[in-house]
Short mmCIF file of C-alpha atoms in Angstrom, two decimals:
data_model
loop_
_atom_site.label_atom_id
_atom_site.label_comp_id
_atom_site.label_asym_id
_atom_site.label_seq_id
_atom_site.Cartn_x
_atom_site.Cartn_y
_atom_site.Cartn_z
CA MET A 934 133.42 70.22 70.90
CA SER A 935 136.80 70.98 72.01
CA HIS A 936 137.23 74.15 70.89
CA SER A 937 133.81 75.00 73.05
CA ASP A 938 135.55 72.72 76.07
CA THR A 939 138.33 75.41 75.98
CA ILE A 940 135.62 78.63 76.37
CA PRO A 941 137.33 79.78 79.65
CA LEU A 942 134.22 82.24 80.73
CA HIS A 943 135.73 83.14 83.74
CA SER A 944 133.20 84.80 85.94
CA SER A 945 135.10 88.33 86.53
CA ALA A 946 138.71 87.58 85.27
CA GLN A 947 138.04 88.32 81.68
CA SER A 948 136.90 91.97 80.33
CA ASP A 949 133.29 92.18 78.48
CA ILE A 950 134.79 92.41 75.15
CA ASP A 951 136.84 88.98 75.62
CA GLU A 952 133.65 87.41 76.84
CA ILE A 953 131.76 88.36 74.06
CA GLU A 954 134.16 87.14 71.74
CA ASN A 955 133.47 83.82 73.29
CA LEU A 956 130.24 83.89 73.19
CA ILE A 957 130.54 84.74 69.60
CA ASN A 958 132.71 81.41 68.98
CA ALA A 959 130.64 79.46 71.20
CA GLY A 960 127.83 80.07 69.60
CA SER A 961 128.84 79.21 66.01
CA HIS A 962 128.83 75.29 67.49
CA PRO A 963 125.74 76.02 69.10
CA VAL A 964 124.91 71.76 69.04
CA THR A 965 128.09 71.44 70.82
CA VAL A 966 127.15 73.29 74.04
CA LEU A 967 124.09 71.74 74.64
CA PRO A 968 123.83 69.15 77.56
CA ALA A 969 123.18 65.78 77.25
CA ARG A 970 119.58 65.79 78.83
CA PRO A 971 116.70 67.48 76.76
CA PRO A 972 116.87 71.21 76.72
CA SER A 973 113.92 72.69 78.38
CA PRO A 974 111.47 75.19 76.62
CA PRO A 975 112.58 78.31 75.59
CA ARG A 976 112.08 80.85 77.97
CA ALA A 977 110.04 83.96 77.43
CA SER A 978 113.07 86.47 77.86
CA ILE A 979 113.08 90.14 77.12
CA PRO A 980 116.10 91.60 75.21
CA VAL A 981 116.97 94.32 77.46
CA SER A 982 120.00 95.72 75.25
CA PHE A 983 121.85 95.04 72.13
CA VAL A 984 125.24 95.38 72.41
CA PRO A 985 125.00 96.28 68.23
CA SER A 986 128.21 94.62 67.00
CA ALA A 987 127.75 91.50 69.06
CA ALA A 988 124.08 90.34 68.27
CA PRO A 989 124.18 87.18 66.28
CA PRO A 990 121.60 85.16 65.98
CA PRO A 991 123.13 82.13 67.44
CA LEU A 992 122.54 83.28 70.49
CA PRO A 993 119.36 83.05 71.67
CA SER A 994 119.84 79.42 71.48
CA TYR A 995 122.78 79.29 73.76
CA GLN A 996 120.43 80.84 76.38
CA LYS A 997 118.12 77.69 75.87
CA VAL A 998 121.04 76.02 77.71
CA PRO A 999 119.29 75.67 81.35
CA SER A 1000 121.33 77.11 84.13
CA SER A 1001 120.64 74.40 86.50
CA THR A 1002 123.74 72.04 86.93
CA ALA A 1003 123.04 68.46 85.42
CA PRO A 1004 126.00 66.57 83.94
CA THR A 1005 127.19 69.34 81.95
CA PRO A 1006 130.45 70.41 80.39
CA PRO A 1007 132.65 72.89 82.72
CA PRO A 1008 131.30 76.07 80.89
CA LEU A 1009 127.79 75.78 81.81
CA PRO A 1010 127.76 76.31 85.22
CA ILE A 1011 129.21 79.32 85.01
CA THR A 1012 126.90 80.99 82.78
CA PRO A 1013 124.87 82.55 85.86
CA THR A 1014 127.37 84.74 86.19
CA ALA A 1015 128.11 84.45 82.45
CA ALA A 1016 128.43 88.04 80.29
CA GLY A 1017 124.51 87.66 79.21
CA SER A 1018 123.71 89.38 82.84
CA ARG A 1019 126.10 92.50 82.72
CA LEU A 1020 125.33 93.07 79.05
CA GLY A 1021 121.88 92.08 78.69
CA VAL A 1022 123.03 90.68 74.83
CA GLY A 1023 119.18 89.51 74.72
CA ILE A 1024 118.79 87.80 77.83
CA ALA A 1025 116.82 88.54 80.33
CA ALA A 1026 116.78 91.07 82.26
CA ASP A 1027 118.54 89.72 85.03
CA GLY A 1028 120.71 87.09 83.11
CA PHE A 1029 120.88 83.67 84.17
CA GLY A 1030 119.82 83.56 87.61
CA SER A 1031 116.43 82.83 88.83
CA PRO A 1032 114.31 85.30 87.30
CA PRO A 1033 114.20 83.24 83.68
CA ASP A 1034 113.66 80.05 86.14
CA THR A 1035 110.15 81.43 87.59
CA LEU A 1036 108.36 80.11 84.32
CA THR A 1037 110.03 76.19 84.53
CA GLU A 1038 110.35 75.93 88.11
CA PRO A 1039 107.93 73.62 89.88
CA VAL A 1040 104.87 75.07 91.25
CA LEU A 1041 105.57 74.07 94.81
CA ASP A 1042 108.51 76.94 94.53
CA THR A 1043 106.45 79.90 93.18
CA VAL A 1044 103.30 78.78 95.69
CA LYS A 1045 106.42 79.11 98.77
CA ARG A 1046 107.90 82.15 96.97
CA ASP A 1047 104.61 83.98 97.18
CA LEU A 1048 103.34 82.86 100.72
CA SER A 1049 106.35 83.94 101.78
CA ARG A 1050 106.10 87.44 100.12
CA ILE A 1051 102.33 87.85 101.49
CA VAL A 1052 103.96 86.52 105.11
CA SER A 1053 106.58 89.39 104.74
CA ASN A 1054 104.26 92.06 103.78
CA LEU A 1055 101.68 91.33 106.80
CA LYS A 1056 104.28 91.56 108.86
CA LEU A 1057 105.70 94.95 107.67
CA VAL A 1058 101.64 96.68 107.29
CA VAL A 1059 100.00 95.08 110.48
CA PHE A 1060 102.48 94.40 113.20
CA PRO A 1061 104.33 96.98 114.62
CA ASN A 1062 107.60 97.64 112.32
CA PRO A 1063 110.11 100.46 112.24
CA PHE A 1064 109.19 101.39 108.75
CA ARG A 1065 105.85 101.74 109.29
CA GLU A 1066 106.15 105.62 109.46
CA ASP A 1067 107.18 105.55 105.88
CA PRO A 1068 104.30 104.69 103.49
CA GLY A 1069 106.94 103.98 100.76
CA LYS A 1070 109.06 101.87 102.78
CA ALA A 1071 106.27 99.69 103.92
CA LEU A 1072 104.46 97.69 100.79
CA ARG A 1073 107.26 98.37 98.07
CA ASP A 1074 106.83 94.99 97.07
CA TRP A 1075 103.45 95.38 96.93
CA ASP A 1076 100.97 91.64 95.80
CA LEU A 1077 97.59 90.89 95.63
CA TRP A 1078 97.45 87.68 96.22
CA GLY A 1079 97.24 88.69 99.89
CA PRO A 1080 94.40 91.01 99.77
CA PHE A 1081 92.75 87.82 97.28
CA PHE A 1082 93.52 85.39 100.14
CA PHE A 1083 91.88 87.76 103.10
CA ILE A 1084 89.27 88.82 101.55
CA ILE A 1085 87.75 85.84 100.28
CA PHE A 1086 88.50 84.00 103.66
CA LEU A 1087 86.83 86.68 105.24
CA GLY A 1088 83.44 86.10 102.65
CA LEU A 1089 83.79 82.08 103.30
CA VAL A 1090 83.57 82.86 106.98
CA LEU A 1091 80.96 84.67 107.38
CA SER A 1092 79.13 82.38 104.57
CA TRP A 1093 79.51 79.48 106.96
CA SER A 1094 78.72 81.84 110.32
CA ALA A 1095 75.35 82.53 108.58
CA SER A 1096 72.28 80.17 108.92
CA VAL A 1097 70.25 81.47 106.15
CA LYS A 1098 71.39 82.98 102.77
CA LYS A 1099 74.63 82.08 103.22
CA SER A 1100 75.27 83.04 99.13
CA GLU A 1101 74.24 86.28 99.74
CA VAL A 1102 76.34 86.82 102.72
CA PHE A 1103 78.90 86.19 100.68
CA ALA A 1104 78.12 88.72 97.81
CA VAL A 1105 77.87 91.41 99.94
CA ALA A 1106 80.87 90.41 101.90
CA PHE A 1107 82.84 90.41 99.12
CA ALA A 1108 81.34 93.15 97.08
CA VAL A 1109 81.79 95.77 100.40
CA LEU A 1110 85.33 94.81 100.60
CA ALA A 1111 86.74 94.49 96.75
CA ALA A 1112 84.70 97.87 95.39
CA GLY A 1113 85.29 99.47 98.63
CA ALA A 1114 88.86 99.16 98.40
CA VAL A 1115 88.34 100.34 94.66
CA ILE A 1116 86.32 103.29 95.86
CA LEU A 1117 88.22 104.16 98.98
CA THR A 1118 91.92 104.30 96.32
CA LEU A 1119 89.77 106.50 93.93
CA ASN A 1120 88.96 108.90 97.01
CA VAL A 1121 92.19 109.38 98.09
CA LEU A 1122 93.20 109.93 94.61
CA LEU A 1123 90.52 112.50 93.84
CA LEU A 1124 91.07 114.26 97.04
CA GLY A 1125 94.64 115.15 95.48
CA GLY A 1126 96.62 112.38 97.06
CA HIS A 1127 99.55 110.70 95.98
CA ILE A 1128 99.35 107.10 96.10
CA ILE A 1129 100.14 104.28 93.82
CA PHE A 1130 96.16 102.46 92.93
CA PHE A 1131 97.48 99.12 93.08
CA GLN A 1132 99.59 99.70 96.53
CA SER A 1133 96.99 101.01 98.03
CA LEU A 1134 94.43 98.56 96.51
CA SER A 1135 97.23 96.10 98.31
CA LEU A 1136 97.45 97.72 101.54
CA LEU A 1137 93.81 98.11 102.38
CA GLY A 1138 93.61 94.15 101.56
CA TYR A 1139 96.23 93.19 104.29
CA CYS A 1140 94.74 95.44 106.93
CA LEU A 1141 91.38 92.90 106.68
CA PHE A 1142 94.03 90.27 108.61
CA PRO A 1143 92.95 91.14 111.77
CA LEU A 1144 89.11 91.00 111.44
CA ASP A 1145 89.62 87.91 109.53
CA ILE A 1146 90.91 86.67 112.67
CA GLY A 1147 88.20 88.34 114.30
CA ALA A 1148 85.52 86.55 112.15
CA LEU A 1149 87.18 83.15 112.76
CA ILE A 1150 87.26 83.82 116.88
CA CYS A 1151 82.99 84.59 116.29
CA MET A 1152 82.45 82.08 114.05
CA LEU A 1153 83.94 79.46 116.62
CA LYS A 1154 82.10 81.45 119.75
CA ASP A 1155 78.57 82.31 119.63
CA ASN A 1156 78.48 84.84 122.18
CA VAL A 1157 77.12 88.53 121.69
CA VAL A 1158 79.28 89.77 124.19
CA ILE A 1159 82.56 88.05 123.03
CA LYS A 1160 81.77 88.46 119.40
CA ILE A 1161 81.55 92.46 120.30
CA VAL A 1162 84.84 92.57 122.29
CA VAL A 1163 86.64 90.62 119.67
CA VAL A 1164 85.23 92.63 116.85
CA SER A 1165 86.00 95.94 118.87
CA ILE A 1166 89.35 94.63 119.15
CA THR A 1167 90.39 94.19 115.78
CA LEU A 1168 88.80 96.70 114.19
CA ALA A 1169 91.03 99.06 116.36
CA TRP A 1170 93.99 97.20 114.66
CA SER A 1171 92.44 97.30 111.27
CA SER A 1172 92.10 100.45 111.62
CA TRP A 1173 95.75 101.45 113.17
CA ALA A 1174 97.59 99.17 110.74
CA ALA A 1175 95.43 101.79 107.68
CA TYR A 1176 95.93 105.02 109.09
CA PRO A 1177 99.65 105.88 108.60
CA PHE A 1178 99.35 104.69 104.89
CA MET A 1179 96.44 106.80 104.28
CA SER A 1180 96.97 109.63 106.50
CA ALA A 1181 100.30 110.21 104.94
CA ALA A 1182 99.08 110.10 101.42
CA VAL A 1183 96.60 113.17 101.44
CA ASN A 1184 96.92 117.52 102.42
CA PRO A 1185 96.60 117.21 105.57
CA ARG A 1186 93.64 119.52 105.63
CA ARG A 1187 91.94 116.90 104.17
CA LYS A 1188 93.11 113.58 106.30
CA ALA A 1189 90.09 113.30 107.91
CA LEU A 1190 88.13 112.66 104.49
CA ALA A 1191 90.57 110.64 103.62
CA LEU A 1192 90.52 108.24 106.84
CA TYR A 1193 86.60 108.55 107.23
CA PRO A 1194 85.36 106.20 104.61
CA VAL A 1195 88.12 103.34 105.35
CA PHE A 1196 86.94 103.46 108.90
CA LEU A 1197 83.10 103.34 107.76
CA MET A 1198 84.34 100.51 105.70
CA TYR A 1199 86.00 98.30 108.65
CA ILE A 1200 83.35 99.37 110.93
CA SER A 1201 80.30 98.11 108.41
CA VAL A 1202 82.55 94.83 108.00
CA GLY A 1203 83.18 94.56 111.51
CA PHE A 1204 79.06 94.80 112.54
CA LEU A 1205 78.50 92.48 109.82
CA ILE A 1206 80.79 89.98 111.78
CA ILE A 1207 78.94 90.80 114.92
CA ALA A 1208 75.21 90.70 113.63
CA ILE A 1209 76.15 87.16 111.28
CA ASP A 1210 73.57 84.56 113.18
CA MET Z 468 107.15 116.62 101.72
CA GLU Z 469 104.51 118.30 103.72
CA GLU Z 470 105.24 122.19 102.22
CA GLY Z 471 104.17 120.91 98.83
CA TYR Z 472 100.22 119.96 99.58
CA THR Z 473 99.70 123.52 101.19
CA SER Z 474 100.79 124.98 97.86
CA LEU Z 475 99.32 123.36 94.58
CA PRO Z 476 100.06 124.89 91.29
CA ALA Z 477 99.92 121.64 90.12
CA SER Z 478 96.69 120.29 91.19
CA HIS Z 479 95.47 120.17 87.77
CA LEU Z 480 98.10 117.22 87.37
CA LEU Z 481 96.17 115.49 90.21
CA GLY Z 482 96.50 111.38 89.57
CA SER Z 483 99.93 111.84 87.55
CA VAL Z 484 103.51 112.48 89.21
CA PRO Z 485 103.65 116.26 89.99
CA ALA Z 486 105.70 117.73 87.77
CA VAL Z 487 108.03 121.11 89.51
CA ILE Z 488 105.87 123.62 87.97
CA ALA Z 489 107.75 127.38 88.16
CA GLU Z 490 105.10 128.93 87.10
CA ASP Z 491 103.91 132.55 88.78
CA LYS Z 492 101.32 133.50 90.55
CA THR Z 493 98.79 134.89 88.39
CA THR Z 494 99.12 132.00 85.57
CA SER Z 495 98.27 129.52 88.20
CA VAL Z 496 95.39 131.83 89.95
CA ALA Z 497 93.95 132.51 86.25
CA SER Z 498 94.07 128.71 85.56
CA GLU Z 499 92.42 127.96 88.68
CA ALA Z 500 89.56 130.78 88.57
CA ALA Z 501 88.82 129.05 85.24
CA SER Z 502 88.83 125.65 85.99
CA THR Z 503 86.19 126.58 88.75
CA ALA Z 504 84.39 128.36 86.34
CA ASN Z 505 84.15 125.04 84.05
CA LEU Z 506 82.17 123.26 86.97
CA HIS Z 507 79.07 123.78 85.89
CA LEU Z 508 79.76 121.35 82.65
CA PHE Z 509 79.23 118.09 83.70
CA PRO Z 510 81.23 115.14 83.02
CA PRO Z 511 84.41 117.93 82.17
CA SER Z 512 84.73 118.07 78.47
CA ASN Z 513 87.98 118.55 77.84
CA GLY Z 514 89.90 116.08 79.67
CA GLY Z 515 90.51 118.61 83.07
CA TYR Z 516 93.78 119.37 82.01
CA GLN Z 517 94.26 123.11 82.32
CA ALA Z 518 97.76 123.60 81.09
CA PRO Z 519 99.15 126.57 82.85
CA GLY Z 520 98.95 129.93 81.21
CA THR Z 521 96.54 129.01 78.80
CA PRO Z 522 93.42 130.90 78.25
CA SER Z 523 90.89 128.28 79.00
CA GLY Z 524 88.23 130.36 78.43
CA ALA Z 525 86.75 129.82 74.81
CA ASP Z 526 89.74 128.07 72.88
CA GLU Z 527 89.30 124.85 75.27
CA GLN Z 528 85.41 124.28 75.04
CA THR Z 529 86.11 124.06 71.19
CA THR Z 530 88.66 120.75 72.16
CA SER Z 531 85.58 118.83 73.94
CA SER Z 532 87.08 115.23 74.16
CA TRP Z 533 85.29 112.22 75.42
CA GLN Z 534 88.27 111.20 77.40
CA GLY Z 535 87.05 113.46 79.98
CA VAL Z 536 85.20 111.09 81.43
CA PHE Z 537 88.18 108.03 82.20
CA SER Z 538 90.20 110.46 83.62
CA ILE Z 539 90.74 110.90 87.24
CA SER Z 540 91.99 114.58 87.29
CA SER Z 541 89.05 115.93 85.42
CA TYR Z 542 87.07 114.60 87.90
CA SER Z 543 89.12 115.81 90.87
CA SER Z 544 87.63 119.62 90.70
CA TYR Z 545 83.82 118.32 92.06
CA PHE Z 546 86.58 117.42 95.17
CA ASN Z 547 88.73 120.44 96.12
CA VAL Z 548 86.99 120.74 99.80
CA ASP Z 549 88.82 120.30 103.28
CA THR Z 550 87.45 118.87 106.01
CA ASP Z 551 86.21 121.99 107.95
CA VAL Z 552 84.04 123.15 104.72
CA VAL Z 553 82.55 119.45 104.39
CA VAL Z 554 81.33 119.90 108.42
CA GLU Z 555 80.22 123.10 107.97
CA ARG Z 556 78.15 122.30 104.97
CA ILE Z 557 76.95 119.19 106.54
CA ILE Z 558 75.89 121.46 109.92
CA SER Z 559 74.03 124.06 107.73
CA SER Z 560 72.13 121.18 105.74
CA VAL Z 561 70.65 120.28 109.19
CA TYR Z 562 68.77 123.70 109.44
CA PRO Z 563 66.62 124.37 106.36
CA MET Z 564 67.88 127.45 106.17
CA ASN Z 565 68.47 129.54 102.91
CA ASP Z 566 72.20 130.19 102.77
CA PHE Z 567 73.02 126.28 101.99
CA TYR Z 568 72.82 127.02 98.37
CA ARG Z 569 75.06 130.64 98.61
CA LYS Z 570 77.98 128.05 100.23
CA ILE Z 571 77.81 125.64 97.44
CA ASP Z 572 77.57 127.92 94.45
CA GLY Z 573 81.34 128.53 94.07
CA ASN Z 574 82.34 125.65 94.68
CA PRO Z 575 80.01 122.06 94.41
CA ASP Z 576 81.29 119.31 95.99
CA LEU Z 577 80.57 115.55 95.02
CA TYR Z 578 82.41 114.04 98.16
CA GLY Z 579 79.61 115.46 100.52
CA PRO Z 580 76.69 113.27 98.44
CA ILE Z 581 78.83 110.42 98.00
CA TRP Z 582 79.84 109.69 101.32
CA ILE Z 583 76.50 110.62 103.37
CA SER Z 584 74.62 108.05 100.83
CA ALA Z 585 77.28 105.32 101.66
CA THR Z 586 77.14 106.12 105.14
CA LEU Z 587 73.29 106.09 104.94
CA MET Z 588 73.29 102.83 103.25
CA PHE Z 589 75.35 100.96 106.14
CA MET Z 590 73.16 102.78 108.87
CA LEU Z 591 70.04 101.70 107.21
CA ALA Z 592 71.03 98.36 106.71
CA ALA Z 593 72.25 97.79 110.22
CA LEU Z 594 70.32 99.90 112.55
CA GLY Z 595 67.01 98.29 110.47
CA ASN Z 596 68.20 94.79 111.38
CA PHE Z 597 68.68 96.09 114.89
CA GLY Z 598 65.01 97.94 114.80
CA THR Z 599 62.99 95.03 113.58
CA TYR Z 600 64.76 92.84 115.91
CA LEU Z 601 63.49 95.12 118.91
CA MET Z 602 59.99 95.10 117.23
CA LYS Z 603 59.55 91.65 117.12
CA LYS Z 604 61.01 91.40 120.67
CA ARG Z 605 58.73 93.35 122.15
CA ASN Z 606 55.68 92.19 120.62
CA ASP Z 607 57.06 88.42 120.74
CA SER Z 608 59.99 87.72 123.13
CA SER Z 609 60.26 84.38 122.36
CA THR Z 610 62.05 85.33 119.03
CA THR Z 611 65.55 85.46 118.04
CA TRP Z 612 68.25 87.66 116.55
CA THR Z 613 68.26 87.19 112.53
CA PHE Z 614 70.14 89.00 110.38
CA ASP Z 615 68.45 89.66 107.01
CA VAL Z 616 71.37 90.68 104.80
CA THR Z 617 68.98 92.00 101.96
CA TYR Z 618 68.50 95.44 104.13
CA VAL Z 619 72.12 95.71 102.61
CA GLU Z 620 71.18 95.39 99.12
CA TRP Z 621 67.74 96.93 99.27
CA SER Z 622 69.57 100.22 100.97
CA ALA Z 623 71.92 100.33 98.58
CA CYS Z 624 69.67 100.29 95.34
CA ALA Z 625 67.31 102.57 97.35
CA ILE Z 626 69.87 105.27 98.76
CA PHE Z 627 72.04 105.31 95.66
CA GLY Z 628 68.89 104.95 93.10
CA TYR Z 629 67.21 108.14 94.55
CA MET Z 630 70.69 109.58 94.56
CA LEU Z 631 71.38 109.18 91.22
CA ALA Z 632 68.12 109.41 89.59
CA VAL Z 633 65.95 112.34 91.09
CA PRO Z 634 68.81 114.74 90.75
CA ALA Z 635 69.21 113.78 87.06
CA ALA Z 636 65.65 113.64 86.31
CA PHE Z 637 64.96 117.25 88.02
CA TYR Z 638 68.25 118.41 85.77
CA PHE Z 639 66.70 117.28 82.47
CA LEU Z 640 63.06 118.94 83.27
CA LEU Z 641 64.36 122.15 84.47
CA GLN Z 642 66.49 122.35 81.07
CA TYR Z 643 63.20 121.75 79.53
CA PHE Z 644 61.74 124.45 81.02
CA GLY Z 645 64.76 126.51 79.68
CA PHE Z 646 66.92 127.38 82.97
CA ARG Z 647 70.64 126.99 82.74
CA THR Z 648 70.87 124.45 85.59
CA SER Z 649 74.26 122.67 87.00
CA LEU Z 650 73.75 118.78 87.49
CA VAL Z 651 76.33 119.20 90.08
CA ARG Z 652 74.61 121.49 92.27
CA LEU Z 653 71.53 119.25 92.09
CA TRP Z 654 73.34 116.18 92.93
CA CYS Z 655 75.50 118.32 96.19
CA MET Z 656 72.53 119.54 97.56
CA TRP Z 657 70.26 116.22 97.47
CA GLY Z 658 73.14 114.58 98.68
CA TYR Z 659 73.66 116.61 101.70
CA SER Z 660 69.64 116.71 101.87
CA LEU Z 661 70.17 112.93 103.11
CA PHE Z 662 72.37 113.85 105.79
CA ILE Z 663 69.59 114.69 108.24
CA PHE Z 664 68.33 111.22 108.04
CA MET Z 665 71.34 109.37 109.55
CA PRO Z 666 70.78 110.40 113.44
CA ILE Z 667 66.92 109.82 112.48
CA CYS Z 668 68.07 106.30 111.97
CA LEU Z 669 69.70 105.84 115.21
CA LEU Z 670 66.04 107.57 116.82
CA LEU Z 671 63.97 105.32 114.90
CA VAL Z 672 65.68 102.00 116.62
CA VAL Z 673 63.23 102.71 119.76
CA PRO Z 674 60.92 100.13 119.47
CA VAL Z 675 57.99 102.57 119.95
CA GLU Z 676 55.60 102.76 117.25
CA LEU Z 677 54.02 106.50 117.66
CA PHE Z 678 57.42 107.38 118.78
CA ARG Z 679 58.77 106.50 115.24
CA TRP Z 680 56.12 107.88 113.20
CA ILE Z 681 56.54 110.81 114.95
CA ILE Z 682 60.10 111.38 114.41
CA ILE Z 683 60.10 110.46 110.66
CA LEU Z 684 57.11 112.91 109.90
CA LEU Z 685 59.45 115.55 111.54
CA ALA Z 686 62.28 114.48 109.53
CA GLY Z 687 60.60 114.16 106.00
CA ILE Z 688 59.13 117.55 106.45
CA ALA Z 689 62.56 118.75 107.39
CA SER Z 690 64.11 117.43 104.44
CA SER Z 691 61.33 118.09 102.33
CA TRP Z 692 61.54 121.76 102.97
CA PHE Z 693 65.22 122.02 102.80
CA ILE Z 694 64.79 120.85 99.04
CA ALA Z 695 61.57 123.23 98.65
CA VAL Z 696 63.65 126.23 100.00
CA ASN Z 697 66.82 125.61 97.92
CA LEU Z 698 65.42 124.51 95.00
CA LYS Z 699 63.52 127.83 94.61
CA ALA Z 700 66.57 129.72 95.18
CA TYR Z 701 68.27 128.02 92.31
CA THR Z 702 65.34 128.47 90.14
CA GLN Z 703 64.42 132.05 91.10
CA SER Z 704 61.33 132.05 90.04
CA SER Z 705 57.77 130.67 91.42
CA ASP Z 706 56.01 129.19 88.24
CA LEU Z 707 57.50 125.77 88.85
CA MET Z 708 55.93 125.36 91.83
CA MET Z 709 54.88 122.29 90.49
CA LEU Z 710 58.45 121.41 90.24
CA ILE Z 711 59.01 122.31 93.56
CA VAL Z 712 55.95 120.22 95.24
CA GLY Z 713 57.04 116.98 93.30
CA ALA Z 714 60.64 117.60 94.95
CA MET Z 715 58.91 117.66 98.18
CA VAL Z 716 56.83 114.91 97.74
CA LEU Z 717 59.73 112.43 96.33
CA GLN Z 718 61.70 113.60 99.64
CA PHE Z 719 59.01 112.95 101.51
CA ALA Z 720 58.22 109.54 100.24
CA LEU Z 721 61.68 108.44 100.55
CA ALA Z 722 61.69 109.38 104.25
CA LEU Z 723 58.43 107.35 104.55
CA PHE Z 724 59.97 103.89 102.72
CA ILE Z 725 62.67 104.17 105.08
CA LYS Z 726 60.24 103.90 107.72
CA MET Z 727 58.20 101.33 106.62
CA PHE Z 728 60.52 98.95 104.93
CA PHE Z 729 63.35 99.06 107.62
CA PHE Z 730 61.77 99.92 110.56
CA PRO Z 731 58.04 98.16 110.45
#
């Protein structure tokens, strides 16, 4: 009680060893440290490293205390910067900051974070950008949600545009795009290129975004000439987006061998967009 | 970083992080020569990894592990071609001449067959729809454009099925008759033989029935002749005339199927 209230736990003023001692002392009274409201469910935390002598069992219970504010005694708000983050004593890799919250945060937060990542990846890949020439920088924070949305959206738009055999159209579009992305990545790897498998899948999916826009416009406007013009423009845009990444990944003598299948896939999807009646 | 591509002593480590191997030229040449010597074994048996400096002849074969089937690096020896090599092979496949086989003997590749088949599949689906529409429009000018998406499925099954099954069947037949054959070379040859159908597809769009038939007959004959010449050079005997005739008939049947199904 009073003992735990006097734990200073200043973020930077104390040395690490002092903080360990304080944690140990605080850990000896686990019940007193709990806040008024019920604690959140135990987080799945990966113990990164244990300080050998100072890893007593009560410590894990200490980290069950939620780091969000609530009416808690003063030591608690300081826990985000506590020794745990710097020592990694049985606490998740980044300490008491936001990563331990990802399992307990509201779904809306997760969705907003994923959406913002999709938008930022899109801006990196598809739109003109100073980092585009360095593929390693371009999509370092790759994710597969964006490609998933774009492929499904393209399949749905094509399916809506079709007047007959809608489910077959969706199946063909989805199969060509999904299997095509995997096969294209394998093609680059087999030709001796150096790419990361999922990064390449992610990039090929993001480069579908212009074709998505094209398909949407073609669904709304049914004139053949407009369709051809729109699809040509978006096809060129997609190819331009995918080109630097793919060409940088292989030996320059094999560049055309790696790029041709990418163009083949996008051209065939473009034709599908034009041809669906 | 570009220089690293042209000197690939670690080419057998593809698919993983390329290590900086300070090996001398002799061992790298030896390992590369040995790795091409094993190309007739498909799928690769030793996991594809040829450690530099090991006498990769006899004692590698004994450690035949099935894990070679699932690792990418073991297949990358079949894709060891550059752009100009592929283009040259494609050009030499159009003329049914004898020296195609000699071109692929040392370094058969699977890149050509796979992507020629994929391109042909998309072209058949797309141009087949277009050609069918033009033909219908010629007969009855009030037809509207319809896109039959099952053409994509049919062309995928037909082309890839043909490409997978026919060389494999011939491989087993030739083995049965006692010839030591190489499945990869058969796949390579049959794959390149399909290239001639790609410009043919473009010509078949013209909605004149007689022209279409003439074109497909010429293409069928040229393609069958290509197959026959190369198969004969490969087996180097004339006892297997029936097999060679069978191959020609199958290729011709494929040409007819393309015409009758996709461009009726």
